[in-house]
Coordinates of C-alpha atoms and ligand atoms in Angstrom, one line a residue:
Chain A
M194 CA -0.1 0.0 0.1
R195 CA 1.1 3.3 -0.9
T196 CA 1.4 5.8 2.1
F197 CA -0.8 8.7 2.7
D198 CA -1.9 11.4 5.2
Y199 CA -4.2 11.0 7.4
A200 CA -7.1 13.5 8.9
R201 CA -10.1 12.6 10.9
A202 CA -13.0 15.2 10.0
D203 CA -15.7 16.2 12.9
T204 CA -17.9 18.3 10.8
P205 CA -19.2 17.7 6.9
E206 CA -18.0 21.3 6.6
A207 CA -14.4 20.0 7.9
A208 CA -14.3 17.0 5.9
V209 CA -15.2 18.9 2.5
A210 CA -12.4 21.3 3.5
G211 CA -9.9 19.3 3.7
F212 CA -10.1 18.1 -0.2
A213 CA -8.2 21.1 -0.8
Q214 CA -5.1 18.8 -2.5
T215 CA -5.8 16.4 -5.2
G216 CA -5.2 12.7 -4.7
T217 CA -7.7 13.2 -1.5
R218 CA -10.1 10.7 -1.1
F219 CA -12.8 10.4 1.6
I220 CA -12.8 6.8 3.8
A221 CA -16.2 5.5 5.6
G222 CA -16.2 2.0 6.2
G223 CA -13.2 1.4 4.2
T224 CA -14.1 -2.1 3.2
N225 CA -13.8 -1.2 -0.5
L226 CA -11.4 1.8 -0.5
L227 CA -8.8 -0.1 1.5
D228 CA -9.4 -3.5 -0.3
L229 CA -8.2 -1.5 -3.1
M230 CA -5.4 0.4 -1.6
K231 CA -4.0 -2.9 -0.6
L232 CA -3.8 -3.5 -4.2
Q233 CA -2.6 -0.5 -5.4
I234 CA -5.5 0.0 -7.6
E235 CA -6.4 2.9 -5.7
T236 CA -3.6 5.2 -4.4
P237 CA -4.8 8.2 -2.8
T238 CA -2.1 10.7 -1.0
R239 CA -4.4 11.7 1.4
L240 CA -7.4 10.0 3.3
V241 CA -9.7 12.1 4.9
D242 CA -11.7 9.9 7.7
I243 CA -15.5 10.7 7.4
S244 CA -16.6 7.6 9.7
R245 CA -17.2 9.8 12.7
L246 CA -19.2 12.1 11.0
P247 CA -22.8 12.9 12.9
L248 CA -24.6 11.4 9.6
A249 CA -25.5 8.3 11.3
D250 CA -29.5 8.5 12.1
I251 CA -32.3 7.3 10.6
E252 CA -35.2 10.0 10.3
E253 CA -38.7 9.9 9.3
R254 CA -40.1 12.9 7.1
E255 CA -43.5 14.5 7.0
D256 CA -44.1 13.3 3.5
G257 CA -43.9 9.6 4.7
G258 CA -40.2 9.2 3.5
L259 CA -36.9 8.6 5.3
T260 CA -34.0 10.9 5.5
I261 CA -30.9 8.1 6.0
G262 CA -27.6 9.7 6.9
A263 CA -24.5 8.6 4.9
L264 CA -22.7 6.7 7.5
V265 CA -25.7 4.6 8.8
P266 CA -24.0 1.1 8.5
N267 CA -25.6 -1.3 6.6
S268 CA -26.7 -3.8 9.1
D269 CA -28.2 -0.9 11.0
L270 CA -30.3 0.2 8.0
A271 CA -31.4 -3.5 7.1
A272 CA -32.4 -3.9 10.9
D273 CA -34.2 -0.6 11.2
K274 CA -38.2 -1.1 11.9
R275 CA -39.3 1.8 9.6
V276 CA -37.2 0.3 6.7
I277 CA -38.6 -3.4 7.6
A278 CA -42.2 -2.0 7.5
K279 CA -42.3 0.2 4.7
Y280 CA -39.2 -0.5 2.6
E281 CA -39.2 -4.3 2.7
M282 CA -36.9 -4.6 -0.6
L283 CA -34.1 -2.3 0.7
S284 CA -33.7 -4.6 4.4
R285 CA -33.4 -7.5 2.1
A286 CA -31.1 -6.2 -0.8
L287 CA -28.8 -5.6 2.2
L288 CA -28.9 -8.8 4.1
A289 CA -28.4 -10.3 0.8
G290 CA -25.2 -8.7 0.3
A291 CA -21.6 -9.4 2.0
S292 CA -21.3 -10.9 5.3
G293 CA -22.3 -9.9 8.8
Q294 CA -19.1 -8.5 9.9
L295 CA -18.7 -6.5 6.4
R296 CA -22.6 -4.9 7.0
N297 CA -21.6 -3.7 10.3
K298 CA -18.6 -1.7 8.7
A299 CA -20.0 -0.9 5.5
T300 CA -22.0 2.7 5.0
T301 CA -24.9 3.9 3.1
G302 CA -22.9 6.1 1.2
G303 CA -20.0 3.9 0.5
N304 CA -22.3 1.2 -0.9
L305 CA -23.3 3.5 -3.6
L306 CA -19.8 4.1 -4.4
Q307 CA -18.2 0.7 -4.3
R308 CA -16.3 -0.2 -7.4
T309 CA -17.1 -3.2 -9.5
R310 CA -15.6 -6.7 -9.0
C311 CA -14.4 -7.6 -12.7
N312 CA -11.6 -9.8 -12.2
Y313 CA -9.4 -7.8 -14.6
F314 CA -9.9 -4.7 -12.9
Y315 CA -8.3 -6.4 -9.4
D316 CA -5.9 -8.1 -11.6
T317 CA -3.1 -5.1 -12.3
A318 CA -1.5 -6.9 -14.9
A319 CA -4.2 -7.0 -17.2
P320 CA -5.3 -4.1 -19.6
C321 CA -8.3 -2.4 -18.2
N322 CA -9.8 1.1 -19.2
K323 CA -11.3 1.5 -15.8
R324 CA -8.4 1.1 -13.9
A325 CA -5.8 2.6 -16.1
P326 CA -7.8 4.2 -19.1
G327 CA -6.4 3.8 -22.4
T328 CA -5.0 0.5 -21.7
G329 CA -7.8 -1.6 -23.3
C330 CA -10.6 -4.0 -21.8
A331 CA -9.4 -7.5 -20.8
A332 CA -12.7 -8.6 -20.1
I333 CA -14.0 -8.3 -24.0
G334 CA -13.2 -11.6 -25.3
G335 CA -11.8 -12.9 -21.8
F336 CA -13.4 -14.6 -19.1
N337 CA -16.7 -12.3 -18.6
R338 CA -19.1 -14.5 -16.6
I339 CA -19.9 -11.9 -14.1
M340 CA -19.8 -8.7 -16.7
A341 CA -22.9 -6.7 -17.5
V342 CA -25.1 -7.5 -20.5
L343 CA -27.0 -4.1 -20.5
G344 CA -25.5 -0.6 -21.0
T345 CA -21.8 -1.9 -21.9
S346 CA -19.7 -0.4 -24.3
D347 CA -16.7 -1.2 -26.4
H348 CA -14.5 0.3 -23.6
C349 CA -15.6 -1.7 -20.1
I350 CA -18.5 -4.0 -19.5
A351 CA -18.0 -4.4 -16.0
S352 CA -21.1 -4.8 -13.9
H353 CA -22.1 -2.5 -10.9
P354 CA -21.7 -5.5 -8.0
S355 CA -24.0 -3.5 -5.0
D356 CA -27.1 -5.1 -3.9
M357 CA -28.3 -1.9 -2.0
A358 CA -27.9 0.4 -5.0
V359 CA -30.6 -1.6 -7.0
A360 CA -33.2 -1.5 -4.2
M361 CA -32.5 2.3 -4.1
R362 CA -33.2 2.8 -7.7
A363 CA -36.4 0.9 -7.6
L364 CA -37.5 3.0 -4.6
D365 CA -36.6 6.5 -6.4
A366 CA -33.8 7.7 -3.7
T367 CA -32.1 10.8 -4.1
L368 CA -28.8 11.5 -2.8
V369 CA -28.1 14.7 -1.0
T370 CA -24.3 16.3 -1.2
L371 CA -22.2 18.9 0.3
R372 CA -20.1 20.1 -2.3
A373 CA -16.3 21.3 -2.1
E374 CA -17.2 24.7 -2.6
G375 CA -20.0 24.6 -0.4
G376 CA -23.9 24.4 -1.0
Q377 CA -26.1 21.5 -1.1
R378 CA -27.1 19.5 -4.4
R379 CA -29.6 16.8 -4.7
I380 CA -28.9 14.1 -7.4
P381 CA -31.8 11.7 -7.9
I382 CA -30.3 8.1 -8.2
A383 CA -31.2 7.9 -11.7
E384 CA -28.9 10.2 -12.7
F385 CA -26.1 9.4 -10.2
H386 CA -24.4 6.4 -11.6
L387 CA -22.7 6.9 -15.5
P388 CA -22.7 4.1 -18.5
P389 CA -19.1 3.6 -19.2
G390 CA -18.9 5.1 -22.6
D391 CA -15.7 6.0 -23.3
T392 CA -14.7 6.9 -19.7
P393 CA -15.1 3.9 -17.5
H394 CA -13.2 5.6 -15.1
I395 CA -16.0 7.9 -14.6
E396 CA -18.5 6.2 -12.5
T397 CA -20.6 8.8 -11.0
V398 CA -21.6 12.4 -11.7
L399 CA -20.0 13.0 -8.0
Q400 CA -17.3 15.7 -8.1
P401 CA -14.0 15.5 -6.1
G402 CA -14.7 16.7 -2.4
E403 CA -18.2 16.3 -2.8
L404 CA -19.4 14.4 0.0
I405 CA -22.6 12.3 0.2
T406 CA -24.1 13.7 3.4
H407 CA -28.1 11.8 3.4
I408 CA -30.1 9.6 1.1
E409 CA -33.6 10.4 0.9
L410 CA -36.4 7.7 0.1
P411 CA -39.8 8.9 -0.8
P412 CA -43.0 7.4 0.7
P413 CA -42.9 3.9 -0.5
P414 CA -44.5 2.5 -3.5
A415 CA -47.4 0.6 -3.5
G416 CA -48.1 -3.0 -3.2
R417 CA -46.0 -6.2 -2.2
Q418 CA -42.0 -5.9 -2.6
I419 CA -39.4 -8.4 -3.4
Y420 CA -35.7 -8.2 -3.4
R421 CA -34.1 -11.9 -5.4
K422 CA -30.7 -12.5 -5.7
V423 CA -29.4 -15.2 -7.7
R424 CA -25.8 -16.1 -7.3
D425 CA -23.3 -19.1 -7.4
R426 CA -23.4 -19.7 -3.5
A427 CA -26.7 -19.4 -1.4
S428 CA -24.9 -16.8 0.9
Y429 CA -21.8 -14.5 0.9
A430 CA -21.6 -14.0 -3.1
F431 CA -22.4 -10.9 -5.4
A432 CA -25.3 -11.2 -7.9
L433 CA -25.2 -12.7 -11.2
V434 CA -28.8 -11.0 -11.3
S435 CA -31.1 -9.6 -8.8
V436 CA -34.6 -7.9 -9.0
A437 CA -35.6 -5.4 -6.8
G438 CA -39.5 -4.5 -6.8
A439 CA -42.9 -3.6 -5.8
V440 CA -45.9 -4.3 -8.3
S441 CA -49.7 -3.7 -7.0
V442 CA -52.6 -4.9 -8.9
E443 CA -56.3 -3.2 -8.7
D444 CA -59.5 -4.7 -10.1
G445 CA -57.2 -7.7 -11.6
R446 CA -54.9 -5.0 -13.7
I447 CA -51.4 -4.1 -12.8
A448 CA -51.8 -0.5 -11.2
S449 CA -48.3 0.3 -10.4
A450 CA -45.1 -1.3 -11.3
T451 CA -41.2 -0.4 -10.0
L452 CA -38.3 -2.7 -11.0
A453 CA -34.6 -2.6 -10.7
F454 CA -32.0 -4.9 -11.8
G455 CA -28.6 -6.1 -10.6
G456 CA -25.7 -7.9 -11.7
L457 CA -27.0 -7.2 -15.4
G458 CA -26.2 -3.6 -15.7
V459 CA -23.2 -1.5 -15.8
M460 CA -25.1 0.8 -13.1
P461 CA -28.2 -0.4 -10.6
W462 CA -30.5 -1.0 -14.1
R463 CA -34.2 0.4 -14.5
D464 CA -35.9 0.9 -17.7
P465 CA -39.3 2.3 -18.0
A466 CA -40.5 0.2 -20.8
V467 CA -40.3 -2.7 -18.5
E468 CA -42.9 -1.0 -16.1
R469 CA -44.8 0.1 -19.2
A470 CA -44.9 -3.1 -20.4
L471 CA -46.8 -4.3 -17.0
I472 CA -49.0 -1.2 -16.4
G473 CA -52.6 -1.8 -17.2
Q474 CA -52.3 -5.3 -18.3
A475 CA -53.6 -8.3 -16.2
P476 CA -51.0 -10.3 -14.3
G477 CA -50.1 -13.5 -16.2
S478 CA -47.7 -14.7 -18.8
P479 CA -48.3 -12.4 -21.9
A480 CA -47.7 -9.4 -19.6
F481 CA -44.7 -11.1 -17.9
E482 CA -43.0 -12.4 -20.7
A483 CA -43.7 -8.9 -22.6
A484 CA -42.0 -7.3 -19.6
A485 CA -39.1 -9.5 -20.0
D486 CA -38.8 -8.9 -23.8
A487 CA -38.9 -4.8 -22.9
L488 CA -36.0 -5.5 -20.5
L489 CA -33.6 -7.8 -22.4
A490 CA -34.2 -6.3 -26.0
P491 CA -31.2 -4.3 -25.9
A492 CA -28.9 -7.0 -23.9
K493 CA -25.7 -8.1 -25.3
G494 CA -24.0 -11.2 -24.2
H495 CA -19.9 -11.4 -24.5
G496 CA -19.7 -15.4 -24.3
S497 CA -19.3 -16.7 -20.8
N498 CA -21.8 -14.1 -19.6
D499 CA -24.8 -15.1 -21.9
F500 CA -26.5 -17.4 -19.8
K501 CA -27.7 -14.1 -18.1
I502 CA -30.2 -13.4 -20.3
P503 CA -32.2 -16.4 -20.0
L504 CA -31.3 -16.5 -16.3
A505 CA -32.8 -12.6 -16.3
R506 CA -35.9 -13.5 -18.0
R507 CA -36.8 -16.4 -15.4
T508 CA -35.9 -14.9 -12.7
L509 CA -37.9 -11.6 -13.5
I510 CA -40.8 -13.6 -14.7
S511 CA -40.7 -15.6 -11.0
C512 CA -40.6 -12.5 -9.4
L513 CA -43.5 -11.2 -10.8
R514 CA -45.6 -13.8 -10.1
H515 CA -44.6 -13.6 -6.3
L516 CA -45.5 -9.9 -6.5
T517 CA -49.0 -10.4 -8.2
G518 CA -49.6 -13.8 -6.5
T519 CA -50.1 -15.2 -10.0
S520 CA -49.4 -19.1 -10.3
L521 CA -48.2 -21.0 -13.3
Chain B
M134 CA -2.1 7.1 19.0
R135 CA -4.1 5.7 22.1
F136 CA -5.7 1.9 21.8
T137 CA -7.9 0.6 24.3
I138 CA -8.1 -3.2 24.1
N139 CA -9.2 -6.0 25.8
G140 CA -9.8 -3.5 28.8
R141 CA -6.1 -2.1 28.6
S142 CA -4.8 0.8 27.3
Y143 CA -2.0 1.2 24.8
E144 CA 0.2 4.2 23.4
L145 CA 1.7 3.3 20.3
D146 CA 2.9 4.8 16.9
P147 CA 2.6 2.8 13.9
D148 CA 2.8 3.3 10.4
I149 CA -0.4 5.2 9.4
R150 CA -1.2 2.1 6.8
T151 CA -1.2 -0.6 9.9
S152 CA -4.4 -2.3 9.7
L153 CA -6.2 -3.0 12.8
L154 CA -5.4 -6.6 12.8
D155 CA -1.6 -5.8 11.9
L156 CA -1.6 -3.4 15.2
L157 CA -3.0 -6.5 17.1
R158 CA -0.6 -9.1 15.7
E159 CA 2.7 -7.4 14.8
H160 CA 2.9 -4.4 17.6
L161 CA 0.8 -6.0 20.4
D162 CA 1.8 -9.4 20.2
L163 CA -2.2 -10.5 20.5
T164 CA -1.8 -13.1 17.6
G165 CA -5.2 -14.9 18.5
S166 CA -6.8 -12.8 15.6
K167 CA -5.5 -14.5 12.3
K168 CA -4.6 -13.3 8.9
G169 CA -6.2 -15.4 6.1
C170 CA -7.0 -13.4 3.0
D171 CA -6.3 -10.0 4.3
H172 CA -9.4 -8.9 1.8
G173 CA -12.5 -9.4 4.2
Q174 CA -13.4 -12.4 2.5
C175 CA -12.5 -15.1 4.9
G176 CA -13.4 -13.9 8.5
A177 CA -10.5 -15.0 10.3
C178 CA -9.8 -11.7 11.8
T179 CA -12.9 -11.1 13.1
I180 CA -12.9 -9.1 16.6
L181 CA -15.5 -6.7 18.3
V182 CA -15.4 -3.1 18.0
N183 CA -18.1 -1.6 20.5
G184 CA -19.2 -4.8 20.7
R185 CA -20.0 -5.4 17.2
R186 CA -18.1 -7.8 15.1
I187 CA -15.6 -6.6 12.3
N188 CA -13.2 -7.6 9.7
S189 CA -10.2 -6.0 11.6
C190 CA -7.9 -6.6 7.9
L191 CA -10.2 -4.1 6.3
T192 CA -9.8 -1.0 8.6
L193 CA -7.1 1.1 9.6
A194 CA -5.8 1.2 13.1
V195 CA -5.7 4.9 13.4
M196 CA -9.6 4.8 12.9
H197 CA -10.2 3.1 15.9
Q198 CA -8.3 5.3 18.8
D199 CA -11.2 6.0 20.6
D200 CA -13.1 2.5 20.3
D201 CA -13.4 -0.4 22.9
I202 CA -11.8 -3.3 21.0
T203 CA -11.9 -7.2 22.1
T204 CA -10.1 -9.8 20.8
I205 CA -10.5 -13.7 21.2
E206 CA -7.6 -12.9 24.0
G207 CA -10.2 -10.7 25.8
I208 CA -13.2 -13.3 25.2
G209 CA -11.6 -15.8 27.4
T210 CA -8.2 -17.5 28.6
P211 CA -7.2 -21.3 29.0
E212 CA -8.0 -20.8 32.4
N213 CA -11.4 -18.9 32.4
P214 CA -13.1 -19.7 28.7
H215 CA -16.3 -17.9 27.7
P216 CA -18.9 -20.3 27.1
M217 CA -18.6 -20.0 23.5
Q218 CA -14.9 -21.2 23.6
Q219 CA -15.9 -24.5 26.0
A220 CA -19.0 -25.0 23.3
F221 CA -16.3 -25.2 20.4
V222 CA -14.2 -27.6 22.4
R223 CA -17.4 -29.7 23.4
H224 CA -18.8 -29.9 19.7
D225 CA -15.5 -30.1 18.2
G226 CA -16.2 -26.7 16.2
Y227 CA -12.7 -26.8 14.4
Q228 CA -9.8 -29.0 13.1
C229 CA -6.8 -27.3 12.4
G230 CA -8.1 -24.2 14.6
Y231 CA -6.7 -21.4 12.4
C232 CA -10.5 -19.7 11.6
T233 CA -11.6 -20.6 15.0
P234 CA -10.6 -17.4 17.2
G235 CA -12.6 -15.3 14.1
Q236 CA -15.3 -18.2 14.2
I237 CA -16.0 -17.6 18.0
C238 CA -15.7 -13.5 18.0
S239 CA -17.9 -13.4 15.1
A240 CA -20.4 -16.3 17.1
V241 CA -20.5 -13.8 20.2
G242 CA -20.9 -10.6 18.0
M243 CA -23.9 -12.8 16.0
L244 CA -25.5 -13.4 19.0
D245 CA -25.8 -10.1 20.2
E246 CA -27.1 -9.4 17.0
V247 CA -30.1 -11.9 17.2
A248 CA -30.8 -10.7 20.7
K249 CA -31.0 -7.1 19.0
G250 CA -33.8 -8.6 16.9
W251 CA -31.6 -8.3 13.5
P252 CA -33.0 -10.2 10.6
S253 CA -30.9 -12.0 8.2
H254 CA -31.3 -13.1 4.5
V255 CA -33.2 -16.4 5.5
T256 CA -35.8 -14.7 7.9
A257 CA -39.3 -15.1 6.7
D258 CA -40.7 -12.2 8.3
L259 CA -38.1 -10.0 9.0
G260 CA -40.0 -8.7 11.9
A261 CA -39.6 -12.0 13.7
V262 CA -36.2 -13.5 14.4
E263 CA -36.1 -17.0 15.6
L264 CA -32.6 -18.6 15.7
D265 CA -32.5 -22.2 14.0
E266 CA -29.4 -23.8 12.0
A267 CA -30.5 -22.4 8.9
E268 CA -30.4 -18.6 10.6
I269 CA -26.8 -19.9 12.3
S270 CA -25.3 -20.9 9.1
E271 CA -26.5 -17.8 7.2
R272 CA -25.4 -15.5 10.0
M273 CA -21.9 -17.1 9.9
S274 CA -21.4 -17.1 6.4
G275 CA -18.5 -14.7 6.5
N276 CA -16.8 -17.0 8.6
L277 CA -14.9 -19.9 6.5
C278 CA -13.3 -22.8 7.5
R279 CA -11.2 -24.7 5.2
C280 CA -11.4 -28.0 7.1
S281 CA -15.2 -27.9 6.7
A282 CA -15.9 -28.1 10.5
Y283 CA -19.3 -26.2 9.9
P284 CA -21.4 -29.1 11.5
G285 CA -19.6 -28.9 14.5
I286 CA -19.7 -24.9 14.6
V287 CA -23.1 -24.6 14.2
D288 CA -23.8 -27.0 16.7
A289 CA -21.5 -25.5 19.2
I290 CA -23.4 -22.0 18.6
G291 CA -26.8 -23.7 18.7
D292 CA -25.9 -25.3 22.2
V293 CA -24.9 -21.3 23.2
A294 CA -28.0 -19.7 21.9
G295 CA -30.4 -22.4 23.2
A296 CA -31.2 -22.8 19.4
K297 CA -34.0 -25.0 18.0
P298 CA -32.2 -27.9 16.1
Ligands
FAD812 C1 -15.6 -9.8 0.5 C2 -16.6 -9.0 0.4 C3 -18.2 -9.2 -0.1 C4 -18.9 -8.4 -0.8 N1 -20.1 -8.9 -1.2 C5 -21.2 -7.9 -1.5 C6 -22.2 -8.2 -1.9 O1 -22.6 -9.0 -2.2 N2 -23.0 -7.3 -2.4 C7 -22.8 -5.7 -2.0 O2 -23.7 -4.9 -2.2 N3 -21.5 -5.3 -1.7 C8 -20.7 -6.4 -1.2 N4 -19.5 -6.2 -0.9 C9 -19.2 -4.7 -0.7 C10 -19.2 -3.8 0.4 O3 -21.0 -3.4 0.3 C11 -18.9 -2.5 0.1 O4 -17.5 -2.8 0.4 C12 -19.2 -1.4 1.1 O5 -20.7 -1.3 1.1 C13 -18.5 -0.2 1.2 O6 -18.8 0.7 1.9 P1 -17.7 1.5 2.9 O7 -18.4 2.6 3.6 O8 -16.9 0.5 3.7 O9 -17.1 2.3 1.8 P2 -15.4 2.7 1.9 O10 -14.6 1.8 1.4 O11 -15.1 3.4 2.8 O12 -15.6 3.8 0.4 C14 -15.9 3.5 -0.7 C15 -15.7 4.6 -1.8 O13 -17.0 5.6 -1.5 C16 -16.3 6.6 -1.0 N5 -17.2 7.2 -0.1 C17 -17.7 6.6 1.0 N6 -18.2 7.2 1.9 C18 -18.9 8.5 0.8 C19 -19.3 9.7 1.3 N7 -20.3 10.0 2.4 N8 -19.4 11.0 0.3 C20 -18.6 10.8 -0.6 N9 -17.8 9.6 -1.0 C21 -18.0 8.7 -0.3 C22 -14.8 6.3 -0.5 O14 -14.2 7.8 -0.9 C23 -14.6 5.6 -1.5 O15 -14.3 5.8 -2.8 C24 -18.5 -6.9 -0.3 C25 -17.3 -6.6 0.0 C26 -16.5 -7.6 0.6 C27 -14.7 -7.0 1.1
SF4_813 S1 -15.2 -4.8 -18.0 FE1 -14.1 -2.3 -17.7 S2 -13.4 -3.0 -15.2 FE2 -13.5 -4.8 -16.5 S3 -11.1 -5.1 -17.6 FE3 -12.6 -4.3 -18.9 S4 -12.6 -1.5 -18.7 FE4 -11.1 -3.3 -17.0

């Protein structure tokens, strides 16, 4: 690990002020950043420790939503009674991720910013446009079983690894930030992550020194909720495909639907065409197949990850059956 | 830097890059906590910080100056073992023993999470937690055992928790 200067921030204002020099990074739980620093994939010259900032509370808002401090640990968020009662998909997404120890450290803000688990991104001997811009992409034409099938470019096909962010995407979360030059910014999660295009090293719209302070959830969506994760092991593995969603049915028709996907996309994935294919339809195979068609029409396999396309179809349809109480 | 470990205070000045695990093992000779993967994947380095189980390899010592740190050495001693340590012996919850300190710290932290009513991935009704074998396995999935002593580990923890088989 390269050495660095270290400073602990006591207030959000002090944290962003501490960002004056380039090469500075915030450290929260450290479970992703330190992992990458040990491999010298990340080489910050200065760490601003934000882990003691007073941003670890969950508060109810008047509109029925929740405001979640960026430093709330993943385990506390998953176990919060209000989250369990109103945002079950978020609890379930968190509980499906990592391990008990890691969730105790991992924070809400850090989880949204965790980097890909692409094997070549981790292998510093391999070409990788995300880690070393301009060197190429070893995953294209390589072993790409865990890579994305949606939103990829000729420069990067890495999938976004977070479970929590998928639920946040389905729940239409908004990130609240404090900018380095002062002043708040509100970023809808739909606009937060960026597709790779020809700059796969730029992953979000966050600017250097911009601190996520809170995540706001609007009132919960109508209907039953789900988070289903399909992976190589029953526990403690990243998603190959995951679905976060809520669907409500009124008078025999799907009245509302929100669905987001993990493991498939270069970022937490949501496509309005999927929801359009469902709303107003009677729950059942024709509507469910149409939703899967809409999701997967733009999907592109890269060889060893081709299996994700049929797997996503089956997983989505199974989730829709559960959400609408429809049998085969 | 000042650290509080197993109830004792220490003044040390390690390199800024020192992980909490390396502080314990290399600077304080508390070698009960083990280094397996050093990347948060195996759980052999699990310790309790302010009562919560964490991977000590994936955090910097400097970040834990005001915390109450408990390692396996603080959980119990050969003369006065913790009930979880006794149960691991009784149920053969190990073979080579390398992962055991992490397993035991993790199990102690985990039972505290259950007592607080925290659900897990296998909890059917997130509001009603009941510890059984499937729950123990899921909650302990962050601790790998290459000897695969899992049946003994699950039995030992279930014994301490009074869990249903
Ligand atoms: C073995 C292992 C298995 C895992 N399995 C899963 C899994 O199955 N599913 C899953 O979703 N995740 C998994 N994870 C990833 C884990 O969820 C993330 O490492 C964790 O959420 C990151 O949070 P953190 O607080 O530790 O972030 P840190 O490592 O502290 O930070 C990560 C990044 O976010 C930045 N940052 C942090 N907080 C802020 C903030 N408030 N404002 C601005 N920038 C900030 C940091 O500068 C850094 O760049 C796994 C990790 C490991 C090690
Ligand atoms: S898929 Fe992206 S992260 Fe993986 S090797 Fe290619 S450029 Fe790097």
